[in-house]
Structures are given as C-alpha cells and as structure tokens.
XYZ file of C-alpha atoms in Angstrom:
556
model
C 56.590 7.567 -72.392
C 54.286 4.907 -71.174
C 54.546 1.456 -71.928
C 51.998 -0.068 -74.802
C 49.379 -2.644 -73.131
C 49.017 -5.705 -75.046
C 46.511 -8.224 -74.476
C 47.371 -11.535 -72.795
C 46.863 -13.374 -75.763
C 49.065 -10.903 -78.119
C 51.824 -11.528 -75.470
C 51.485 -15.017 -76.248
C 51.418 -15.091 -79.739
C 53.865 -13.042 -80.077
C 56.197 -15.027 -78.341
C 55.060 -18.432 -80.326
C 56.168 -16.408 -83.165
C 59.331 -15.437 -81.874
C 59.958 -18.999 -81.030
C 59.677 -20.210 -84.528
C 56.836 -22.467 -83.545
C 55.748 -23.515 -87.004
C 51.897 -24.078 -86.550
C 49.402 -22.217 -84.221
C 45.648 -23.609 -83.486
C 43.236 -20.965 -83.045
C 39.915 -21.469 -82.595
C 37.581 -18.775 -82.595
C 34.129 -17.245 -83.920
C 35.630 -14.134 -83.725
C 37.617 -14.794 -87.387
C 37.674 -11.077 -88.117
C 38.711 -9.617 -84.211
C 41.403 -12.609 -84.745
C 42.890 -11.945 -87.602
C 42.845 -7.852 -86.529
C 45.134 -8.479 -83.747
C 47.712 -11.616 -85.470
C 47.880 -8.813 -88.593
C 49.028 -6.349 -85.514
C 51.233 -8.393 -83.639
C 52.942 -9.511 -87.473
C 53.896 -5.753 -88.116
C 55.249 -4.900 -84.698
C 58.304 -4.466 -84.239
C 58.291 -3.905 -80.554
C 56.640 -7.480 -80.062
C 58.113 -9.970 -82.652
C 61.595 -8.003 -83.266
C 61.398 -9.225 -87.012
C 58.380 -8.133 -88.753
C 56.130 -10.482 -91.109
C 53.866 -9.784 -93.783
C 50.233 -10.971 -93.168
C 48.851 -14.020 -95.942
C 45.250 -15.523 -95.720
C 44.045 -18.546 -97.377
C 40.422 -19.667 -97.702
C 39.048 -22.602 -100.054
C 36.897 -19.287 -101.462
C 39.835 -17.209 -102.203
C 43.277 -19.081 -102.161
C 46.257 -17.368 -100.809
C 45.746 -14.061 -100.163
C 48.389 -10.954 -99.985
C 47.509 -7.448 -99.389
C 43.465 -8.373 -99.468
C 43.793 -9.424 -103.330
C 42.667 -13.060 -103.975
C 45.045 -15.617 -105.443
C 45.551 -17.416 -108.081
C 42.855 -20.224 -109.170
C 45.230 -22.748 -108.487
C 45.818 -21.967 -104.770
C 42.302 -22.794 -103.298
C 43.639 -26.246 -103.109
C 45.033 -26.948 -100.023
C 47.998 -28.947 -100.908
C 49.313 -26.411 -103.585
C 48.871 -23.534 -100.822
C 50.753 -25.656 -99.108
C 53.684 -25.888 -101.586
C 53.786 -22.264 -102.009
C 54.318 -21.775 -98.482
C 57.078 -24.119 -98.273
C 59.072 -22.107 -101.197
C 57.828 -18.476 -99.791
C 61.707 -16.739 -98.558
C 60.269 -13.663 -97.192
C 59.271 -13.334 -93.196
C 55.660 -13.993 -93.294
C 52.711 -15.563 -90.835
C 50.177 -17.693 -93.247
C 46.841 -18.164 -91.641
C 44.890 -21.136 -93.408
C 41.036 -20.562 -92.512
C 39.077 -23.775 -91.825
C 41.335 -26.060 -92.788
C 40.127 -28.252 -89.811
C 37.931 -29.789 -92.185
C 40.516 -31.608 -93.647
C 41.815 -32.929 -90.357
C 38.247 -34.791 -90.031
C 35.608 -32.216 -88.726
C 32.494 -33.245 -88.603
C 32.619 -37.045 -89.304
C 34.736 -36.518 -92.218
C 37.947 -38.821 -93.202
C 40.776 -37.300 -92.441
C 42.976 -36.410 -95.810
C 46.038 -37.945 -95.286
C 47.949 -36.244 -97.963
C 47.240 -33.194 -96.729
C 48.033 -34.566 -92.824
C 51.336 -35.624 -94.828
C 52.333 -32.378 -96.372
C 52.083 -30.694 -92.851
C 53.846 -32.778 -91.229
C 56.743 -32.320 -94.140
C 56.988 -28.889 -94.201
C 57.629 -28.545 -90.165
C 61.108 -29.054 -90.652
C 61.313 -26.705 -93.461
C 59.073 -23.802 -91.336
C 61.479 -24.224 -88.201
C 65.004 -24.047 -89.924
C 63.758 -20.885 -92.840
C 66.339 -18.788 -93.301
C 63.561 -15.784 -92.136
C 60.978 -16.414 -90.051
C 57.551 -18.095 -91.052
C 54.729 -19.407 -89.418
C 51.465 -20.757 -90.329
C 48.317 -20.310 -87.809
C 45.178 -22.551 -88.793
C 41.976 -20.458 -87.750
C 38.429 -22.535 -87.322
C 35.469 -22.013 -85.357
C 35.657 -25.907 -84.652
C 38.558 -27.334 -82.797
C 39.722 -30.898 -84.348
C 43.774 -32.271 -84.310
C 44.555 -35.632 -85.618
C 46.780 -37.706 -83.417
C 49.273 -37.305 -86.416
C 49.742 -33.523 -85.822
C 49.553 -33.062 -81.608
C 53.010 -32.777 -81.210
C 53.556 -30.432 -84.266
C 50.645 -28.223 -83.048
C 50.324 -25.290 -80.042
C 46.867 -24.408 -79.383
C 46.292 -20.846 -78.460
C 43.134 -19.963 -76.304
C 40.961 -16.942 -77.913
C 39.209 -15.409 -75.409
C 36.005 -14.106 -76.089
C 36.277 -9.326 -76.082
C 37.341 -8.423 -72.482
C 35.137 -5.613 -70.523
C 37.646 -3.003 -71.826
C 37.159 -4.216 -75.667
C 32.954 -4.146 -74.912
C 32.854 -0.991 -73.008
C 34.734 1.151 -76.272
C 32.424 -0.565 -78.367
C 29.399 0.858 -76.372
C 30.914 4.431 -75.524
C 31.712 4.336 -79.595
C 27.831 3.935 -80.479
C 26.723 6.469 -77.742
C 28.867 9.334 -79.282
C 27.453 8.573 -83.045
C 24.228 8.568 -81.806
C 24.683 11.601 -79.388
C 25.948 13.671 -82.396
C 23.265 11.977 -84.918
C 20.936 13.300 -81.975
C 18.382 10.262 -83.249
C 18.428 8.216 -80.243
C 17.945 9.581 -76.423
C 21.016 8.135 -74.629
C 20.125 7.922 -70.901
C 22.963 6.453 -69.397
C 24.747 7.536 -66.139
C 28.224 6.087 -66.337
C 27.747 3.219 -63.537
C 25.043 2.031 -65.598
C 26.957 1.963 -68.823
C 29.388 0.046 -67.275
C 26.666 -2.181 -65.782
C 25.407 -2.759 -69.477
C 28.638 -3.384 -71.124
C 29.420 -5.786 -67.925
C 26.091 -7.612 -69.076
C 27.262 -8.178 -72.431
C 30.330 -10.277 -71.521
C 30.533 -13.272 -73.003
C 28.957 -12.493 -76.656
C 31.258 -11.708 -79.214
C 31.857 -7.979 -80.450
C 29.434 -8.245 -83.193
C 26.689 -9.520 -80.869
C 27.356 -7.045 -78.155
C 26.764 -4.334 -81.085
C 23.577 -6.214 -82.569
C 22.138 -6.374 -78.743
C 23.284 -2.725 -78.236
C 21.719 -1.468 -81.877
C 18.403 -3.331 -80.610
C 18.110 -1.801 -77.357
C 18.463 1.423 -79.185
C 15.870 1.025 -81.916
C 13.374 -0.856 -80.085
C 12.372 2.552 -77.589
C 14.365 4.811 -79.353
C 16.973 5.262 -75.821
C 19.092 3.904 -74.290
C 18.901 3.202 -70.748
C 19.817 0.676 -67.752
C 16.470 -1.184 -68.864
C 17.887 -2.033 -71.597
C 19.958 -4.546 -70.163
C 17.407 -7.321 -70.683
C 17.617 -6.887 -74.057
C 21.442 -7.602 -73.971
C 20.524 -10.637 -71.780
C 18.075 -12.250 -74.327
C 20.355 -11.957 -76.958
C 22.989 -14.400 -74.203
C 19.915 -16.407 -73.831
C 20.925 -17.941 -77.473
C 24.397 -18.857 -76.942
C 22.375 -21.238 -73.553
C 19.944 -22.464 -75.489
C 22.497 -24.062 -77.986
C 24.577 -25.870 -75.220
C 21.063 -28.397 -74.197
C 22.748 -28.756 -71.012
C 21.926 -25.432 -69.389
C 18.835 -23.477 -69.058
C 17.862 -20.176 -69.498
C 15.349 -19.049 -67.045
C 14.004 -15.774 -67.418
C 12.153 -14.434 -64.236
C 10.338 -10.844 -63.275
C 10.199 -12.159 -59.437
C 11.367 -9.749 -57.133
C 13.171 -9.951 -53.691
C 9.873 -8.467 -52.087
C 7.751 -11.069 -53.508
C 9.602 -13.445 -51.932
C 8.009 -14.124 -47.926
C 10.419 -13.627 -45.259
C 14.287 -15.241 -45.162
C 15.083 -11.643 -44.311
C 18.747 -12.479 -43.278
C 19.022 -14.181 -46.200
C 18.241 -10.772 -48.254
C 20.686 -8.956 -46.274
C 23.536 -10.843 -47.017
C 22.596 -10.929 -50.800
C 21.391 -7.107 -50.590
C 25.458 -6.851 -49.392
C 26.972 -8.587 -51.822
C 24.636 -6.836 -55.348
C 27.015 -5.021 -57.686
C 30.187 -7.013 -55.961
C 31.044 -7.633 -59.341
C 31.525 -4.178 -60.829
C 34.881 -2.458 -61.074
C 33.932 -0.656 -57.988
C 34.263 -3.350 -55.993
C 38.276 -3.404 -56.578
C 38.998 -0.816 -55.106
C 38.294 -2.724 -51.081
C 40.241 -5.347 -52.697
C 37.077 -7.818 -53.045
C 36.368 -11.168 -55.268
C 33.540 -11.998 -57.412
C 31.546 -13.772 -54.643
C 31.591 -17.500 -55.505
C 27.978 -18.552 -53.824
C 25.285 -19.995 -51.731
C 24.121 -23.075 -50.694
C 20.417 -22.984 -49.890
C 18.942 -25.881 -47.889
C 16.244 -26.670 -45.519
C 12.425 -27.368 -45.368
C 10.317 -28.983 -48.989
C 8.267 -25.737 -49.926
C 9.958 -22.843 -48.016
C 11.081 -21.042 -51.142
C 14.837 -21.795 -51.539
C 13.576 -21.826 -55.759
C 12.270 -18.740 -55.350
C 15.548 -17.107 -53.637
C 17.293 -17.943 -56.808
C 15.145 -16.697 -58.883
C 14.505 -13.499 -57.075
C 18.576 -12.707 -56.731
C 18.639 -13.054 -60.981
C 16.144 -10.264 -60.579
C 17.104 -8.158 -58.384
C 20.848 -8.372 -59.565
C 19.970 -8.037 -63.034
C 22.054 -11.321 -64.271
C 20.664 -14.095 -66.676
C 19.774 -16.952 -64.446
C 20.935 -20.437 -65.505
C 19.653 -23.517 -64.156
C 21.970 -26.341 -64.446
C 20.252 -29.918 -64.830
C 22.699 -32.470 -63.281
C 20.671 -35.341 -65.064
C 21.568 -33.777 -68.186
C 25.332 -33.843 -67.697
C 25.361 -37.681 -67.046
C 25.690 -39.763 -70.552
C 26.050 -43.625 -71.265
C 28.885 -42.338 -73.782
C 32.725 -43.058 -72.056
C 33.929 -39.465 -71.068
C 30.903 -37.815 -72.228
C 30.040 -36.906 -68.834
C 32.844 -35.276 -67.741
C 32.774 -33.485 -71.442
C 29.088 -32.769 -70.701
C 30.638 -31.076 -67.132
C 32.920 -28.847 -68.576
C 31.297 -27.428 -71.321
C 28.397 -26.357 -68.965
C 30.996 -24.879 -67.183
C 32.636 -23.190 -69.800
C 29.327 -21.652 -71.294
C 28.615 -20.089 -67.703
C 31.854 -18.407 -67.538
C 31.507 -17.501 -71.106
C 28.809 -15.277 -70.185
C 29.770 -14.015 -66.757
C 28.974 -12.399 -64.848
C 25.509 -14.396 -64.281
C 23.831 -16.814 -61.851
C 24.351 -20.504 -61.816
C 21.546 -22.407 -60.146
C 21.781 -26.188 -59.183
C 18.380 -26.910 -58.188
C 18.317 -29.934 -55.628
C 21.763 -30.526 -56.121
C 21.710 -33.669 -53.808
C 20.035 -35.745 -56.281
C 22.894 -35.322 -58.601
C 26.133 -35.703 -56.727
C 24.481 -37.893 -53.610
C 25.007 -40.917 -55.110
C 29.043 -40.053 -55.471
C 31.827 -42.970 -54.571
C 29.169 -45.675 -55.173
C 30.939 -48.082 -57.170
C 27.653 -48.556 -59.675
C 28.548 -45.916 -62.208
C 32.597 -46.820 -62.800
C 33.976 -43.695 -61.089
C 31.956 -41.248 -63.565
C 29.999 -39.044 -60.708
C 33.460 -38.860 -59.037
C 35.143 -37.378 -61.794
C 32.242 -34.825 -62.807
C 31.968 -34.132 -58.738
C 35.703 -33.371 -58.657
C 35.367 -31.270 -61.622
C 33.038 -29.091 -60.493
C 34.535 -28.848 -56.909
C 37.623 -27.874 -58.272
C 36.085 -25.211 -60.464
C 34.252 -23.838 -57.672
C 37.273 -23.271 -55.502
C 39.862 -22.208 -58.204
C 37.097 -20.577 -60.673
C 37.555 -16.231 -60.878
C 35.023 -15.469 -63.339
C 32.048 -14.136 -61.730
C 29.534 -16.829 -61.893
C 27.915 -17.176 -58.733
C 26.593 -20.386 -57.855
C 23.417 -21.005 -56.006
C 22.534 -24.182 -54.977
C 19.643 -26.079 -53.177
C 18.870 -28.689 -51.081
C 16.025 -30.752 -49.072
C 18.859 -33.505 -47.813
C 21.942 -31.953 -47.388
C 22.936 -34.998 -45.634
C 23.285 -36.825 -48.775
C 25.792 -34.487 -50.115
C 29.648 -35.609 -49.470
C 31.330 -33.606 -46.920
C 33.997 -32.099 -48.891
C 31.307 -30.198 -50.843
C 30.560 -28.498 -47.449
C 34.071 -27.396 -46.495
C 34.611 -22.892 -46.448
C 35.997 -22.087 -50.054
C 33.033 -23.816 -52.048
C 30.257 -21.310 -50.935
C 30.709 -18.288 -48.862
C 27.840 -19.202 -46.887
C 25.353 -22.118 -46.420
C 21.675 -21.128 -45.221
C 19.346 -23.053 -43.224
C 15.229 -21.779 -44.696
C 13.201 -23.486 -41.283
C 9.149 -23.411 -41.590
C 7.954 -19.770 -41.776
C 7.407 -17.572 -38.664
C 4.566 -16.204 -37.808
C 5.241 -12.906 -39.309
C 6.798 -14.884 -42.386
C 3.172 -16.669 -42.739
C 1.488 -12.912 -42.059
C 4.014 -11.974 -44.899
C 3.277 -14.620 -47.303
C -0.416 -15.122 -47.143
C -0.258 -11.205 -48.052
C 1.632 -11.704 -51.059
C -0.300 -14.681 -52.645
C -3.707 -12.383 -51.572
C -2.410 -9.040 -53.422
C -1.800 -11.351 -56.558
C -4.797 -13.201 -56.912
C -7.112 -11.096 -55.392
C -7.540 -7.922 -58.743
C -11.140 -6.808 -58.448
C -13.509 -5.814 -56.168
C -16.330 -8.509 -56.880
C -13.917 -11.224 -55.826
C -12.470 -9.871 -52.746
C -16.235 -8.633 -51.165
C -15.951 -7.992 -48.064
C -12.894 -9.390 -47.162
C -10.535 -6.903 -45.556
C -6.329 -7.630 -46.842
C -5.383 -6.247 -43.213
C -2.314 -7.284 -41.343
C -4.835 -8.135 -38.570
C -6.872 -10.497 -41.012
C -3.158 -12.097 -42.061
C -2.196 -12.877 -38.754
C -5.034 -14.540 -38.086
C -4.994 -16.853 -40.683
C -1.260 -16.949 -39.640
C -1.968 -18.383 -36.097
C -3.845 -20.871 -37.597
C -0.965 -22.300 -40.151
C 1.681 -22.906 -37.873
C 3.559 -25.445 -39.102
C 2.775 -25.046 -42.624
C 5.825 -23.788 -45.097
C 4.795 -21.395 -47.976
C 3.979 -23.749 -50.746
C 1.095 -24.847 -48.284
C 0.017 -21.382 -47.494
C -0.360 -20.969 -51.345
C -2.321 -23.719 -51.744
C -4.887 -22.749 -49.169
C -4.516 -19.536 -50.630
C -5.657 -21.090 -53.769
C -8.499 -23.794 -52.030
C -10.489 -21.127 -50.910
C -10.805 -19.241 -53.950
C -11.893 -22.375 -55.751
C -14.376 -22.419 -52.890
C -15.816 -19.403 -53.967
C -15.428 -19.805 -57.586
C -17.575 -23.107 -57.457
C -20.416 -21.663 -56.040
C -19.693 -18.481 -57.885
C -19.626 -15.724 -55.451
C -17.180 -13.332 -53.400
C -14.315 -15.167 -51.337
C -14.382 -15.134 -47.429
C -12.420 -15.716 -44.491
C -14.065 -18.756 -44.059
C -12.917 -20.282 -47.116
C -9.628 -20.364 -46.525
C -9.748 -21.468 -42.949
C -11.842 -24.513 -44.254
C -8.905 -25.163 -46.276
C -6.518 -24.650 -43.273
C -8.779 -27.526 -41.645
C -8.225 -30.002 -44.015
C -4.290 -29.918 -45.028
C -1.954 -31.824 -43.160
C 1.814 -30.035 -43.295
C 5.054 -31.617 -43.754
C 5.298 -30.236 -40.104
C 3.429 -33.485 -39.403
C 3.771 -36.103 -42.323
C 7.836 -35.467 -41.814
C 8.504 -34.513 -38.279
C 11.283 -36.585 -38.072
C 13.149 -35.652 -41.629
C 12.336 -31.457 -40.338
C 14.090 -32.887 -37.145
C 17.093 -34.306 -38.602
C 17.702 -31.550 -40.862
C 17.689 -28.750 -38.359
C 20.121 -31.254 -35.259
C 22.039 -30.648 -38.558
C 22.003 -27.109 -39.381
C 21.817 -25.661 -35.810
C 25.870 -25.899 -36.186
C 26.463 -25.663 -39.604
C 24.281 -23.305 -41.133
C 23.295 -19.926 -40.742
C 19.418 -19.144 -40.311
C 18.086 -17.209 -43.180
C 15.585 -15.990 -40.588
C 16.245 -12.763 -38.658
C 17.216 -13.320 -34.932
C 14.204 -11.264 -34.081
C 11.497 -13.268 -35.845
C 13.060 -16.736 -34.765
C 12.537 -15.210 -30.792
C 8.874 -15.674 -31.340
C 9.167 -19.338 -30.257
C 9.693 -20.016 -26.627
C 10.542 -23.182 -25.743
C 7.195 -24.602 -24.097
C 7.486 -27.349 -20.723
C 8.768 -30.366 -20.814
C 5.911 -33.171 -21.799
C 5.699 -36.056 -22.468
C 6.343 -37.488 -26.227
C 3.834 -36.646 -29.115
C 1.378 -38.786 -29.333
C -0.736 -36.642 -31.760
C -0.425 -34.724 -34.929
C -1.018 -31.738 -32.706
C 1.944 -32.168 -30.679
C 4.251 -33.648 -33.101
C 4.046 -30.262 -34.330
C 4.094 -28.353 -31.719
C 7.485 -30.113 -30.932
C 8.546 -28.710 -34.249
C 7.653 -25.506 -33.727
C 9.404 -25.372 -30.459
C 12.625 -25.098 -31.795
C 14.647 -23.120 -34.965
C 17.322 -24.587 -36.495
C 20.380 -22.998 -38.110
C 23.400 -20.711 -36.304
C 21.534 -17.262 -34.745
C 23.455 -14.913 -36.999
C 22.047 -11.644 -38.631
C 23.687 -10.085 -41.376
C-alpha cells in the first residue's frame, strides 16, 4: 500500500506537536483551509502518534469543542486561558486573533494576558498528555516578551495540486448541471489553474465562478478574468503595479532574436516542462538605445505569455523610515512570488540601484540591492524578471554576472527592415478609413522609402513622424500624403545625432557582453563604409553610427 502524501507544512506541524512545543504562530487568511488541515493532523495517528482533540476559541464564541460555543465566561481571554491550563486530556487549542492583544494595530500590549502565557509554558511542556496551543491571525505581531516561547509556522498560500481539484471539482458539477459550456482541453485547464496561484482557495473559486457566469463557458480566455481578480491583492501592496496590456509580440517592430528566445522559453513554466528537467526561467535584462522599445518587449511578453505584468517602482521601495526600505524590498518581493507565475518588470532599473555603495544614503541601497540580488539567484518561484536599461554602465557589476538573468540583450537603432516594419505598424493603427488615407498606398515599397530616409532614427521617432504628418493633414483638413511625413522626417533631429557619443559608448559596451536582439541577417545590411576622416557634420556623425551594430552576433 502506498504511502499517504502530506503537505510540507503538515510534516511540520506535526512534528512541533510531537515535540511538545507549547505555542505555534500561524498566520494566515486562509483561517478555514488552516484549521481543516491542524484538525487533520490532531486526529492522525500516523503523524502525531498520540491523538488530540481539536478546541477553538474566538472573542465571538469562547472555547469551542465539537463546533458548540462555550460558556459566556470563556470569551475572555485570560479565563480561556485558565481553562487550558487545568484541561488533562491530549488536546491542540487554537486561540483565533489573539494577536490583538499582543499590540496589533497600535494597540498596548495587555500585559496580563502577555503574563498568563508566559506562565502556563511550563505547565503546557511538562502535561502529563500532550497539549498545545496554536494562535491563528491574519496579522503577524510577537512581543519581545514571547519570541523565545513562540515557533512561527509559514502558511503557504493552496499549492497547484490544491487549485487544480478545486477547478476539475466545479467543471464536473457544471458538466452534469449541463448549465455552463466547459471548453477546456486539459493543457489549458492546467494553464488556468497555474494562473490562479497565489489567491487563496476561496478567490480561485470566486474568479473561476465569474469566468463561468460572465459568457456562460469556460475557456482558456478566461484566464484574464482569473488575472484581474490577482490584480487586487497588487493594488493593496502600493509598491507594485498592475499593468494590464492587449500589446502583442507582432505589434512590437523588429528585435526578432529577441522574440525567438522568448517564443523558446513560453509555457517553460508548466508541468510539462519537468519532464527535460528545466527551471522556471529567472529573466532578461533589456538595454540599449532611448526609444527602441525595450517597454514595449515587456509588455508584449505579459501578452503573449498570458501572465499579469507587474511593474516594480524602485522609487517606491526607498523610505526615510530606518529599515523601511529593506521591509518595502521584501514585501514587493513576496507579493510577486505570491502570485507566480507572472512577470516582474523593473523599468530603467539603473536609476534605482546606480547610485549603490555611495556613502550618502547610510548603506540602505546596499542592503535593498543585496536583497534583491540574492533573491534573484536563489529565488524558484516562477517570477520572471525583466529589466531595462538606457545606462547599463551605471549598474554595479555583480548585477551583470550569469545566474541573475539568463540573458542580457543589446536593442541598437532599428534596421532598415525594422524601420519598414515599424512605420507599418504605427500606419495600420492610425490610418481606419478611407477619407484619411486618400491616395496613399500602405505598400512595403512606400515603407521602405520612408525607411531610407529615417536612418538613424529609433522607433519612438518614427512614431512621432508618424504622428506629425497626420497633424499636417488634420490642420488643413484633408487626406494625408507621403509628403507629410517626409516633411516631418526633415525637421527631427535623432538621438543618432544629439547622442552619438552615449549610442557609442553603449554599443563598445555591448559588442562583448550582450547579445543583439537583432537577427544576424538584418544587422548584415550595414557594411562598413571607407575610412574618412572624423564627422564634422550631423550627416556623418550619423553615418558613423550607422556603420556599425553593437551587441554579440548570436541568433536564437
């Protein structure tokens, strides 16, 4: 006969009982899942070897056996308490918020009652039968009178396994009820259940019920449903971000290697993935050119990967408080993994940790930096972390190192066919009806020539003309033309030009330490022109850039 499977934190707690450890900490939302499994681990056998009867107290209800509220008298803490201390039989007493006597919430603490547990430890630990008393909050909060008398247990929030029987539960009522179309191959249930992680069981069930009643089916779609409902737990942190996005991969111009290697790594976190033995992947680091759509990358992967998108504000984590920071830090952290999988996005993430080991700030970035590098190497929940960069030279080298990302990513100026691609894009959106567009033809022939004539310019600037000329025509009220965007061609300078040297510096950079998110095949459109002479022009200062790519020549 097999072997029962017990839960990592039943092992646990069943060996804190075992040990006669005479107070447990839990703290939990979960109050009902909780007390489910410490009433199962109480009355086995197998696990605890003496078996103990199950008590509850709440101020509400006193001490209660066998579901039947106590006595009047027993809502007071101190005389539940007492009660416990005289109780012979083998028993586990769980005390429900009683953190608010310990000084929740700005409250004194109540020493009496601080007292009394700190008396009755003795008593607890040499019982003639076994007894234990678990205090079960939603709030963590432990005077310094009670650390030593107190082990904290960690609650983690329903694993895959506990989600996934909650769905497959609700698909068979409703397949026999016959009142909701279930259209679910089993990859995508598992991709649904996989996008509830992180919400309790209740809240997976509320986001599952919704999905079902909204349409009347259930489907794949339905997993942005489940993700809205994770978008409250984010919004109550006010350190991360939810960012909901309908961008897609192909609306993004270009950075075709780039998509590869992402396109590779898209489900990496399913089950199926085990079996060739892989890991969550941990992330990328994005950096290059102002403008060249390293934003858009990370919004387009949420997308296309169907995971909630956060967008971590380093600004926010830093506070004038002592400790606060680093408090700030893991919490953010601890929210992400609460809802893995999903996408972490650090959005110029030089601006936040560049100014680490300056001795201005008493050591605080260094202690929130080493935080979060050690998370990101030790970290195995799957919360894949996508950060960007205009000066990755500001960043301290240790961030850099293999084990951090899996890959860093150089995004250069746009090639010519990346221009072709992107003018197309920002045309097909903005151009809708036919007394607008006139007689303009959206040809590839009609993008690459307005593509010869940008070189230089990254894809925020080819919006903008994009934009210019149909202000052009909307002024004078009329159909757009060619012309009107090659007038605004005309009079923009790129960054090509105003930061020649900065585009220089970054790419001496990232020909040997980053990888080109640019095919090999488009980056062989540049030859390397004749030796000249030095720019003296804003011509041939970019010209110079355009000469060269930077980042390592390898295609995924």
């Amino acid at each position: 006969m097999d072997k029962p499977e017990y839960s990592a934190f039943a092992i646990l707690f069943s060996n804190l009982l075992k040990a006669r450890f005479p107070y447990l900490y839990i703290s939990t939302w979960e109050e009902e899942r909780a007390l489910s499994v410490i009433g199962e681990v109480a009355q086995n056998a197998a696990m605890i070897k003496t078996p103990r009867k199950l008590h509850v107290w709440s101020v509400t209800n006193g001490l209660m056996s066998d579901g039947q509220p106590g006595k009047e008298e027993t809502k007071a803490p101190l005389k539940a308490l007492e009660i416990i201390e005289k109780h012979s039989a083998p028993a586990v007493f769980v005390l429900k918020d009683f953190h608010v006597y310990f000084g929740a919430q700005g409250r004194a603490p109540d020493n009496q009652v601080i007292r009394k547990i700190r008396d009755l430890a003795p008593v607890l630990k040499q019982s003639a039968n076994p007894k234990n008393v678990v205090f079960l909050s939603p709030s963590f909060v432990l005077p310094n009178d009670l650390q030593k008398e107190v082990a904290i247990i960690e609650f983690d929030l329903p694993s895959f396994a506990d989600i996934r029987k909650v769905l497959d539960e609700m698909i068979d009522t409703n397949r026999q009820s016959g009142r909701i179309k279930i259209d679910l191959k089993n990859d995508e249930a598992e991709r649904l259940a996989k996008a509830a992680l992180g919400l309790t069981l209740q809240e997976a069930e509320n986001a599952f019920a919704r999905a079902m009643v909204e349409d009347g089916r259930l489907s794949i779609e339905d997993v942005e449903v489940v993700l809205d409902e994770k978008c409250q737990i984010i919004k109550k942190t006010e350190i991360l971000e939810y960012v909901k996005t309908d961008l897609r991969m192909e609306d993004v111009g270009g950075l075709e290697n780039l998509k590869r290697w992402l396109k590779k790594r898209e489900n990496s976190w399913l089950d199926s993935a085990q079996a060739y033995g892989l890991p969550a992947p941990k992330g990328v680091l994005i950096t290059g050119v102002p403008g060249c759509g390293k934003s858009l990358i990370a919004k387009a992967i949420s997308a296309a990967w169907q995971l909630p998108l956060l967008r971590l504000d380093i600004g926010k984590i830093f506070s004038g408080l002592v400790g606060s920071s680093e408090e700030n830090m893991r919490k953010a952290i601890k929210t992400a993994e609460a809802i893995a999988p999903c996408i972490l996005w650090i959005d110029e993430i030089e601006k936040g940790f560049g100014a680490v080991g300056s001795s201005n700030d008493s050591g605080t970035s260094s202690r929130v930096f080493g935080s979060f590098l050690t998370w990101m190497q030790e970290k195995t929940k799957a919360v894949f972390v996508v950060a960007t960069a205009n000066n990755i030279q500001a960043l301290p080298p240790e961030f850099l190192r293999k084990g951090r990302f899996d890959e860093i990513f150089f995004v250069d100026l746009p090639t010519r066919k990346e221009r072709s691609d992107i003018f197309m894009l920002h045309m097909n959106r903005r151009l809708k009806g036919k007394a607008i567009i006139g007689d303009v033809q959206l040809t590839g022939e009609v993008m690459m020539r307005l593509s010869d004539q940008t070189e230089g310019f990254v894809g925020a600037e080819i919006e903008q003309v994009v934009v210019s000329g149909l202000f052009e025509a909307f002024s004078e009220s009329r159909s757009v033309k060619i012309e009107d965007f090659e007038r605004s061609v005309r009079n923009t300078v790129p960054l090509s030009v105003t930061q020649a040297e900065q585009i220089r510096a970054i790419r001496e950079w990232a020909n040997v330490r980053a990888v080109a998110a640019t095919t090999l095949e488009q980056r062989a459109e540049y030859v390397q022109p004749p030796t000249k002479t030095p720019a003296t022009s804003a011509a041939d200062s970019r010209e110079d850039i355009m000469a060269s790519r930077g980042g390592r020549t390898v295609d995924f």
